[in-house]
Coordinates of C-alpha atoms and ligand atoms in Angstrom, one line a residue:
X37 CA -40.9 102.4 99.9
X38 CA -37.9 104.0 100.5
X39 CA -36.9 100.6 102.8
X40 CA -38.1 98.4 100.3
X41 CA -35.6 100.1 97.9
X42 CA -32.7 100.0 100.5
X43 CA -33.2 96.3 100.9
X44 CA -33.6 95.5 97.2
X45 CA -29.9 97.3 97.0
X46 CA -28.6 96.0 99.7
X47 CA -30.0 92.3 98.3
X48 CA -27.8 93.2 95.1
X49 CA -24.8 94.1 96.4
X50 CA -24.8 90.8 98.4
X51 CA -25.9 89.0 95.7
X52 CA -22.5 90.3 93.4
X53 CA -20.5 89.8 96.4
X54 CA -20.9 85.9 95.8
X55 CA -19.1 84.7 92.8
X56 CA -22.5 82.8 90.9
X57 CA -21.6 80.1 88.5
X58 CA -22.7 79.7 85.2
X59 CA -25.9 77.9 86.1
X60 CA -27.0 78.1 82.1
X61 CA -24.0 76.8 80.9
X62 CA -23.8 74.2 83.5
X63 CA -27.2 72.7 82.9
X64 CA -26.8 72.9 79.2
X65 CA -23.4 71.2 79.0
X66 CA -25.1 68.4 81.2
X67 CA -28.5 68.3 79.0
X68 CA -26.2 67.5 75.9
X69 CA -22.9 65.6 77.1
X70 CA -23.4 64.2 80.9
X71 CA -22.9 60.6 80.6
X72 CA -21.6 60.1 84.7
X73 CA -25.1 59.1 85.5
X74 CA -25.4 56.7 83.2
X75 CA -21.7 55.0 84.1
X76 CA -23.2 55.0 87.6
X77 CA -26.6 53.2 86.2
X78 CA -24.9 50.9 84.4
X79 CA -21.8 49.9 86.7
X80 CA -24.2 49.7 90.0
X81 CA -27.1 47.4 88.1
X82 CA -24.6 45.4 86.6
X83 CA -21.6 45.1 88.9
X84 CA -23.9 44.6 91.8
X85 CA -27.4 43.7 90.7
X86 CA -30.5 43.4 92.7
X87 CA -29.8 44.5 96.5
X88 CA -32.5 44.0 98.5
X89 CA -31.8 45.6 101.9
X90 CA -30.0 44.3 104.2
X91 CA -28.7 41.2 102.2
X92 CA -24.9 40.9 101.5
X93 CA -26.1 42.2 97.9
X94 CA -27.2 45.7 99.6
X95 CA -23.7 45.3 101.3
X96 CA -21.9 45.4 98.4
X97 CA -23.9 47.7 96.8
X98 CA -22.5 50.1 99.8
X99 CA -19.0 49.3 99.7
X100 CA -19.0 50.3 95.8
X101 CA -21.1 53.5 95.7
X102 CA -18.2 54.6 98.8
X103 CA -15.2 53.8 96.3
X104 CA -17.1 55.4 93.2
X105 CA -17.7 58.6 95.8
X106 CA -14.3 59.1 96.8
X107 CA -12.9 58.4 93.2
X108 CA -15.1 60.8 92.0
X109 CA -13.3 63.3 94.4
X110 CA -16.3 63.5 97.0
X111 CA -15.1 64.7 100.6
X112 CA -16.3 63.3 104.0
X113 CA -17.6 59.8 102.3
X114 CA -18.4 57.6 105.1
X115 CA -21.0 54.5 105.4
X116 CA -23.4 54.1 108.4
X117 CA -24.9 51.3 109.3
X118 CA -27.8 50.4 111.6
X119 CA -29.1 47.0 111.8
X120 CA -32.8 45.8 111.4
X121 CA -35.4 43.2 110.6
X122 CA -34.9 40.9 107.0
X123 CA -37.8 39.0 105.4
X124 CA -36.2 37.2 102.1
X125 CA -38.6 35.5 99.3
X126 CA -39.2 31.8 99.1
X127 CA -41.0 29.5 97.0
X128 CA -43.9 31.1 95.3
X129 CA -46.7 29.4 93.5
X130 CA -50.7 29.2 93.0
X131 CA -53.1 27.6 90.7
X132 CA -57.2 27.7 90.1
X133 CA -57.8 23.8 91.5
X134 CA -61.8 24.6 90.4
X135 CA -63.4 25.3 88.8
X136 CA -61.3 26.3 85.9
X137 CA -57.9 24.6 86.5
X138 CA -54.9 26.4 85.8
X139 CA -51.7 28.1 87.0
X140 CA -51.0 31.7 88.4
X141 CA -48.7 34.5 88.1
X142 CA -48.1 35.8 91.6
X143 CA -45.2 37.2 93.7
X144 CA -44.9 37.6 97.4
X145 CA -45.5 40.7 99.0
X146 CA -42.8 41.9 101.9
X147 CA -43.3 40.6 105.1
X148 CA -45.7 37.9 104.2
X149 CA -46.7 35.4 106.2
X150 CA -45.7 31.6 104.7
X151 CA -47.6 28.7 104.1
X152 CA -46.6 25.0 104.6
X153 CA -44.5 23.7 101.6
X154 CA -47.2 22.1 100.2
X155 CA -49.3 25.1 100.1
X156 CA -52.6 25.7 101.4
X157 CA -56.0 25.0 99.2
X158 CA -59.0 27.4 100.4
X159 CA -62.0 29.1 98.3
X160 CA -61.5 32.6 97.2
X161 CA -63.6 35.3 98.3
X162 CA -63.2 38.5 95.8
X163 CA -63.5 42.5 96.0
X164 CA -63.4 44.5 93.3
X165 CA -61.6 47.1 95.1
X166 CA -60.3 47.8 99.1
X167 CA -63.1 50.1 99.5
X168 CA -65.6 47.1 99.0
X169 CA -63.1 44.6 100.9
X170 CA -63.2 47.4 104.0
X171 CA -67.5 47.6 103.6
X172 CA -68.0 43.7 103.6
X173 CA -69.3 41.6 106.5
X174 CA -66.3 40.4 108.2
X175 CA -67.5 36.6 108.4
X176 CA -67.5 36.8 104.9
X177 CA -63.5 35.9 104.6
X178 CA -62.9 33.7 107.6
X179 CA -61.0 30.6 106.7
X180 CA -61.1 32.2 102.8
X181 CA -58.5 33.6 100.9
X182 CA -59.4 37.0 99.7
X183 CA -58.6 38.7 96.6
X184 CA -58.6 42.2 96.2
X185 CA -58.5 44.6 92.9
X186 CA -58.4 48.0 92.3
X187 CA -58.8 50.4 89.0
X188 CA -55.0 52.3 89.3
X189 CA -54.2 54.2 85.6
X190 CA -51.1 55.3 84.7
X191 CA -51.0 59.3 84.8
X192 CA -48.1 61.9 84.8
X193 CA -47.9 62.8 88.5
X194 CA -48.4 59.0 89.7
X195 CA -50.9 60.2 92.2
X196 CA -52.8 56.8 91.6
X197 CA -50.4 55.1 93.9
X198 CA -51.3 56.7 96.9
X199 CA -55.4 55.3 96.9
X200 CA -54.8 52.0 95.0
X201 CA -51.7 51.1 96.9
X202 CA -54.4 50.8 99.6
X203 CA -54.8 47.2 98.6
X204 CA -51.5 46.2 99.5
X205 CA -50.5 48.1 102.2
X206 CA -53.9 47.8 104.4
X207 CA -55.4 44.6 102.5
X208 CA -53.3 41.8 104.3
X209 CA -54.1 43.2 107.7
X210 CA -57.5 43.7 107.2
X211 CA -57.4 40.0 105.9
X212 CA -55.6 39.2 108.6
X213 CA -58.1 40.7 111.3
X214 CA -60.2 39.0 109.8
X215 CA -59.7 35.6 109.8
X216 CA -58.8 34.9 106.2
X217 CA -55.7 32.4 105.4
X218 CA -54.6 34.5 103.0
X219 CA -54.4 37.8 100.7
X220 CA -53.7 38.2 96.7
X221 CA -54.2 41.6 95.9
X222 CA -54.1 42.9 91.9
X223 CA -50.2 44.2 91.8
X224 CA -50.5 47.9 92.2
X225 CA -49.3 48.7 88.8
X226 CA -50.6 49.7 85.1
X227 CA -48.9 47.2 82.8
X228 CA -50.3 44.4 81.2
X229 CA -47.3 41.8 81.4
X230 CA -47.4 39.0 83.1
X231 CA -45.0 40.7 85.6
X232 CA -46.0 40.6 89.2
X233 CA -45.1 43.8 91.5
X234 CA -43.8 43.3 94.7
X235 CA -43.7 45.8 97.5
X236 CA -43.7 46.7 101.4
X237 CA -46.9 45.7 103.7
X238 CA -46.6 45.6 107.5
X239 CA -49.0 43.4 109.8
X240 CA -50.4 45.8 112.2
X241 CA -51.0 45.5 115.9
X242 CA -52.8 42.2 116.4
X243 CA -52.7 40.9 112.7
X244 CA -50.9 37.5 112.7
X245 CA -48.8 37.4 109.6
X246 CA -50.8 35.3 106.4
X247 CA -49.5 34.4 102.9
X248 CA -49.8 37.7 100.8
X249 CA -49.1 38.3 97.3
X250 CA -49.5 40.2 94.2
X251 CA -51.2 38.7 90.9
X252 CA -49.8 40.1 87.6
X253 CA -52.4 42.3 86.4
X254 CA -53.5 39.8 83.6
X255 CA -53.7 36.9 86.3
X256 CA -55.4 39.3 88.5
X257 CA -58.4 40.0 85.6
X258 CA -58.4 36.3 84.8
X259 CA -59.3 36.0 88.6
X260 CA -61.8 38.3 88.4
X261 CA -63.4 36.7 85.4
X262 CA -63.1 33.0 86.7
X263 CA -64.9 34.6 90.1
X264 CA -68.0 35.9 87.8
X265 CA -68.3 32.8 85.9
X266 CA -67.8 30.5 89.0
X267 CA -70.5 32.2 91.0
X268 CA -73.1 32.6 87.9
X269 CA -73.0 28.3 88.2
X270 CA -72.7 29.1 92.1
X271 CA -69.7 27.0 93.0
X272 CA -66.7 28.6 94.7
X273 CA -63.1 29.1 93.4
X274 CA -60.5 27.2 94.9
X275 CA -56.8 27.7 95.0
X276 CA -53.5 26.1 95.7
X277 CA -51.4 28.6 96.8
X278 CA -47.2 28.0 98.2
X279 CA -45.7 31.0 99.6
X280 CA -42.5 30.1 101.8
X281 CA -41.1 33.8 102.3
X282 CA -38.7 34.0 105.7
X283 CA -38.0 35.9 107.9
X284 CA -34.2 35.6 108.5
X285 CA -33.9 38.0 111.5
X286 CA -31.9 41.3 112.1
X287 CA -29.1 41.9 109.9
X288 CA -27.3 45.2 109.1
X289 CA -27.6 48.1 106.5
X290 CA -26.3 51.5 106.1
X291 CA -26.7 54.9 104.3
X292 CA -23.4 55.9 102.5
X293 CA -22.8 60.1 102.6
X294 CA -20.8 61.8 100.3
X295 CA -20.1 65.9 100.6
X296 CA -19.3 68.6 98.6
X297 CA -18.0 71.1 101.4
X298 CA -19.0 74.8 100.8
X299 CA -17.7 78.0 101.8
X300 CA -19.5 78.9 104.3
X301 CA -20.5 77.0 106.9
X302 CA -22.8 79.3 108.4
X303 CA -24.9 79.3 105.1
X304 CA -26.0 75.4 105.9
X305 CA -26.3 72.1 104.2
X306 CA -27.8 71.4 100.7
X307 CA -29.1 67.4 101.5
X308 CA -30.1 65.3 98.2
X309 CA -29.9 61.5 97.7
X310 CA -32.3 58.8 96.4
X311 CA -31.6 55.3 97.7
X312 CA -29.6 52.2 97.2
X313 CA -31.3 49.2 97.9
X314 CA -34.0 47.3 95.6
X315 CA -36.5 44.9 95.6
X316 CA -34.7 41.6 94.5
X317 CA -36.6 40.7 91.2
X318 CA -35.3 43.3 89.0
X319 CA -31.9 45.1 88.8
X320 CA -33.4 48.2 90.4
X321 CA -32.4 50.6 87.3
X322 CA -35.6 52.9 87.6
X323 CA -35.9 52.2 91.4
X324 CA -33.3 53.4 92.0
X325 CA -30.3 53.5 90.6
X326 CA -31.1 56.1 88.2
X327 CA -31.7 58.3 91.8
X328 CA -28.8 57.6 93.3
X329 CA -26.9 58.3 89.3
X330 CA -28.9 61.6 88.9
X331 CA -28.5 62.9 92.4
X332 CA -24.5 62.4 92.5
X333 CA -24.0 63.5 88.6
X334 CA -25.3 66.8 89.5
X335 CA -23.6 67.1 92.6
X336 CA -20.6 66.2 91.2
X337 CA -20.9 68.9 88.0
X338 CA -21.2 71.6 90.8
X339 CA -17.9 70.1 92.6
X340 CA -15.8 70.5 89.4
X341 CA -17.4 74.4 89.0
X342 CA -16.0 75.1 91.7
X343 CA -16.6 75.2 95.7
X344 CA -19.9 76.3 96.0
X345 CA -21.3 78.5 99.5
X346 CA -23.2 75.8 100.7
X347 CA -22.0 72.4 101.6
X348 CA -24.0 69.7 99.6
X349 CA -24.6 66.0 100.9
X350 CA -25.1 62.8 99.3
X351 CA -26.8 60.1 100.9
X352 CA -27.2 56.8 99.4
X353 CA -30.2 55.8 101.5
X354 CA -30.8 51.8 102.6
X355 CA -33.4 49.9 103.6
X356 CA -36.1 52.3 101.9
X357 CA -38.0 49.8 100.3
X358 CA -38.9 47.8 103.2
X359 CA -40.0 50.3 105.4
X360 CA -37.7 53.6 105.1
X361 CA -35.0 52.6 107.8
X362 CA -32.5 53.8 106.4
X363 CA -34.0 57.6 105.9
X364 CA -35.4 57.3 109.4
X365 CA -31.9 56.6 110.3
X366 CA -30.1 59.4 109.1
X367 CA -33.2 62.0 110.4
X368 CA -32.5 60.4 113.3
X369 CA -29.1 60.8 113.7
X370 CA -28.8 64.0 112.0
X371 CA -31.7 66.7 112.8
X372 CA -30.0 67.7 116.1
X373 CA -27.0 68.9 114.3
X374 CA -29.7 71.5 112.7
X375 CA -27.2 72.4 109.5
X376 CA -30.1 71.6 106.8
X377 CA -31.7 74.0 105.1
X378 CA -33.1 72.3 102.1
X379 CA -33.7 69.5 100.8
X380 CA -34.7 67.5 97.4
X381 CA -34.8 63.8 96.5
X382 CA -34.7 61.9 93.3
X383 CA -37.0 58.7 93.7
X384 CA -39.2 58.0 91.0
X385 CA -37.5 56.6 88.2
X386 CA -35.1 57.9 85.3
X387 CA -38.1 59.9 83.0
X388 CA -38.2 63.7 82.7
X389 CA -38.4 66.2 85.3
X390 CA -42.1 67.3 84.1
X391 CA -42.2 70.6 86.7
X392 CA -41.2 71.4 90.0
X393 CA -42.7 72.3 93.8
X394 CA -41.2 74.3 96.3
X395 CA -42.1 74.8 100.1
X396 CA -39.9 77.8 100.9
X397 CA -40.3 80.5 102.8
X398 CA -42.3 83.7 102.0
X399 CA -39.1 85.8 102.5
X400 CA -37.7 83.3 99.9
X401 CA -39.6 84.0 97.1
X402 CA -36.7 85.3 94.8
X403 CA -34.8 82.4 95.6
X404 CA -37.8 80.5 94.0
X405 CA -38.0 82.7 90.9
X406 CA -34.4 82.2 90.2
X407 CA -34.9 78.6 90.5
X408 CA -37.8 78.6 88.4
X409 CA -36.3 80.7 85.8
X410 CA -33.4 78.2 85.8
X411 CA -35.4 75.1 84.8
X412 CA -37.7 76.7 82.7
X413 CA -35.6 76.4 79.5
X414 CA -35.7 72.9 79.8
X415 CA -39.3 72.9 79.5
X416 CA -40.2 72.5 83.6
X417 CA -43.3 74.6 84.6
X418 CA -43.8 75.0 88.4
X419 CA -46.2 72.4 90.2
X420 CA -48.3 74.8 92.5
X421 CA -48.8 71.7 95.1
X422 CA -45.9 72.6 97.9
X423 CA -43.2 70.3 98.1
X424 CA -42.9 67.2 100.8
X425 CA -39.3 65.5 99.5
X426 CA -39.5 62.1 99.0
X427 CA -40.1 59.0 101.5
X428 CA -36.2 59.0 102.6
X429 CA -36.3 62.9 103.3
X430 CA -40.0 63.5 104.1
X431 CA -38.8 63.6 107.8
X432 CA -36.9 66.8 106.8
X433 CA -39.8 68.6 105.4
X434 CA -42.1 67.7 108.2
X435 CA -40.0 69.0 110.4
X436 CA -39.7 72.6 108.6
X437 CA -36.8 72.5 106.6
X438 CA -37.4 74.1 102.9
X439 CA -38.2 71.6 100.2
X440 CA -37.9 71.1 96.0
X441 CA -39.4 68.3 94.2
X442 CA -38.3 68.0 90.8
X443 CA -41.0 65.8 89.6
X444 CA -40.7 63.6 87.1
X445 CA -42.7 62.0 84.5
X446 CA -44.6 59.1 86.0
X447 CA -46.1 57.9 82.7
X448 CA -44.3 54.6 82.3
X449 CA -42.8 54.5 86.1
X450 CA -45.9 51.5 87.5
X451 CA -45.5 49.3 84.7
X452 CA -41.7 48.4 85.3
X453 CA -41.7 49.3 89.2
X454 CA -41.2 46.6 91.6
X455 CA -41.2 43.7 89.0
X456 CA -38.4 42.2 87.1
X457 CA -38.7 44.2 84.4
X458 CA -37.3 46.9 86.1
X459 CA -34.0 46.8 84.8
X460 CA -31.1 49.1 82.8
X461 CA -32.7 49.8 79.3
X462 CA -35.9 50.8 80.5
X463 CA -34.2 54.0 80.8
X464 CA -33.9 56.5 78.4
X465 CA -30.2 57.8 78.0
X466 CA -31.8 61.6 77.1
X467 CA -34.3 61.7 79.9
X468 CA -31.5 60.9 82.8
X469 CA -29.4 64.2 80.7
X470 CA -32.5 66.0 81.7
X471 CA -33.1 64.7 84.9
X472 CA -29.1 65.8 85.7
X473 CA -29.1 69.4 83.7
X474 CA -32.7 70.0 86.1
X475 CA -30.8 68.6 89.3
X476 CA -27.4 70.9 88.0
X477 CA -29.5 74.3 87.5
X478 CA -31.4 73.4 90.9
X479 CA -28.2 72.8 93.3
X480 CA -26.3 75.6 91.5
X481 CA -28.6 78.1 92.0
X482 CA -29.5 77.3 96.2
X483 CA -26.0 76.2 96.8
X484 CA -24.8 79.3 96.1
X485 CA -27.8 81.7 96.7
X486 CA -26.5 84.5 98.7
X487 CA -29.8 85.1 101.1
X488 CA -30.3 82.9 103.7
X489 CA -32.4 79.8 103.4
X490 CA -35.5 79.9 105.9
X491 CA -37.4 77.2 107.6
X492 CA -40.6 76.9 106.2
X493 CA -44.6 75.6 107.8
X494 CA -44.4 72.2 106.9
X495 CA -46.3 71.6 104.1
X496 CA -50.0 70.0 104.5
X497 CA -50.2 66.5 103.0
Ligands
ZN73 ZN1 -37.8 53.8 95.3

């Protein structure tokens, strides 16, 4: 008792000995006024556009997020490259030849395989979800092209993408393996416009690449109803489909890294960032522009307070959409210099930080009540689920370094993501205030905590 009594003093003397900022008035100011994310959202979507990684697009999308760093007052901003693998979009076309004829809404997935200019004409063979596609008899899809659905809702946590992104990420390989000329999956989203959404796929080991690609959802339920009706008069359903995606070889892309410098450089680094690239159909507001705005907004609002104890560092990730190359990078060239102690990442979209999920350490639990306690005015309860990061920054967290997730509102995020509609006024100017006050009370409060930050057991996931 009596040591438990001697370290809560000692705690409190070391925790007056460090000058703490206003965290309150900080997150408030930036919950009414902050308007630096939005300039960032705005200038990057419009000045550069879609960037999809390593075009000259993503390029330029580096050399500008550098110059708005450094004139923003950021220390140590530097960009670093690394070069890999580019697959750009070609023509992209299909229509129902029979028995129903009519056009399609579809867009290529990455990496997919092309067909011959003219297209290829095959009979479709459909599953009603990846589960059925993985039970069926493989002969079942050899020289067909297979079409796979799924049931993904739109929910709050997005936890929907996980299973039904199945169909995309393991569908064309499966198709692949076996013997089928091609893939359409339903686009792993919850809207109903006649928006197709792209993403990442990789042919594994052994699976030539085929023609892959996403049906909007309302092509993708036409599908399925042309399939019921076609095999009720038992005929098959055959398709035209031209898909004449490249792949353009290795080209460069980088991460660009932006500090605040703290005190105390035995305290360790704060690392945040969200990342700069996008798919190329959209202007990449929600994903993610509005990352890349909320994490350096906040970052910035604890510059101007003041140096903080603990350095915090921006990276602009590239490359994540196509396979997380550019957060591999950085891990990768980074861990060994063993100065991180926490990390957070803001990837999924410009919405509400709903609550938050920590993986720290036991002997950090007050650090995590004063976090809590921080966010809590702004209507952000805690998630119990332990915190992983993101995709760019999971490496991080596997690797034992403490974690916060400030999750946001997933609600609307799969009807805009990956499609063209995923441009600048899908965001809500009051929700990205949020999303910056919740990042400004979060840094503030472990930038400057005066207890150490432990390494934590990686959490489970
Ligand atoms: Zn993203």
């Amino acid at each position: 008792m009596r040591n438990a009594l001697f370290a809560a003093a000692l705690l409190l003397t070391t925790t007056t000995a460090i000058a703490q900022p206003d965290t309150a008035a900080m997150r408030d100011e930036a919950l009414r006024s902050d308007s630096l994310a939005w300039q960032l959202v705005e200038d990057l979507t419009t000045e550069v556009g879609p960037r999809l990684a390593g075009t000259e697009a993503e390029a330029r999308a580096r050399t500008w997020a550098a110059e708005r760093l450094r004139g923003l007052g950021f220390s140590n901003v530097r960009i670093e490259t690394f070069d890999m693998p580019v697959w750009v979009r070609g023509e992209e076309r299909a229509e129902i030849l029979a028995p129903f004829p009519q056009p399609l809404v579809l867009t290529a997935l990455g990496n997919s395989g092309a067909t011959p200019a003219r297209g290829i004409e095959a009979e479709v063979v459909g599953y009603d979800s990846m589960e059925a596609f993985r039970a069926a008899p493989a002969a079942e899809v050899r020289g067909k092209i297979v079409f796979v659905s799924h049931n993904m809702q739109a929910n709050q946590d997005g936890s929907g993408y996980g299973p039904f992104g199945a169909a995309r990420r393991d569908g064309p390989t499966l198709a692949s393996q076996r013997g089928a000329v091609g893939i359409l999956v339903r686009s792993i989203g919850t809207d109903y416009h006649r928006n197709p959404h792209t993403g990442v796929q990789s042919f594994g080991e052994g699976a030539r690449p085929i023609p892959a690609a996403a049906l909007s959802i309302p092509d993708a339920e036409q599908m399925q109803r042309v399939l019921t009706r076609a095999s009720a008069r038992n005929t098959p359903v055959r398709i035209r489909l031209v898909l004449t995606p490249r792949q353009i070889g290795t080209r460069q892309s980088g991460n660009v890294i932006a500090e605040v410098p703290g005190s105390d450089p035995s305290a360790g680094t704060i690392l945040i960032g969200g990342h700069l690239d996008s798919w190329d159909m959209g202007t990449g507001a929600i994903d993610n522009a509005a990352g890349v705005a909320i994490t350096t907004a906040a970052a910035h609002r604890i510059m101007r307070a003041g140096q903080p104890r603990r350095t915090i560092r921006v990276v602009l990730f590239g490359a994540e959409e196509v396979g997380l190359f550019g957060g591999n990078e950085h891990f990768r060239r980074h861990r060994e210099a063993n100065d991180v102690v926490l990390v957070s990442e803001s990837d999924f979209g410009a919405d509400r930080v709903w609550r938050v999920a920590f993986n720290l350490a036991p002997g950090n639990q007050d650090l995590q009540r004063r976090v809590t306690a921080a966010l809590a005015p702004l209507g952000i309860p805690v998630n119990r689920a332990p915190a992983g990061a993101g995709a760019d920054l999971g490496g991080w967290a596997r690797s034992g370094v403490a974690a916060i997730d400030l999750n946001q509102d997933g609600t609307r995020y799969f009807d805009y993501h990956h499609t063209p509609d995923d441009t600048l006024d899908k965001i809500d100017p009051a929700q990205l205030r949020q999303n910056v006050a919740a990042w400004t009370a979060m840094l503030s409060v472990v930038a400057n905590a005066p207890e150490r930050i432990e390494p934590v057991t990686p959490a489970q996931r």
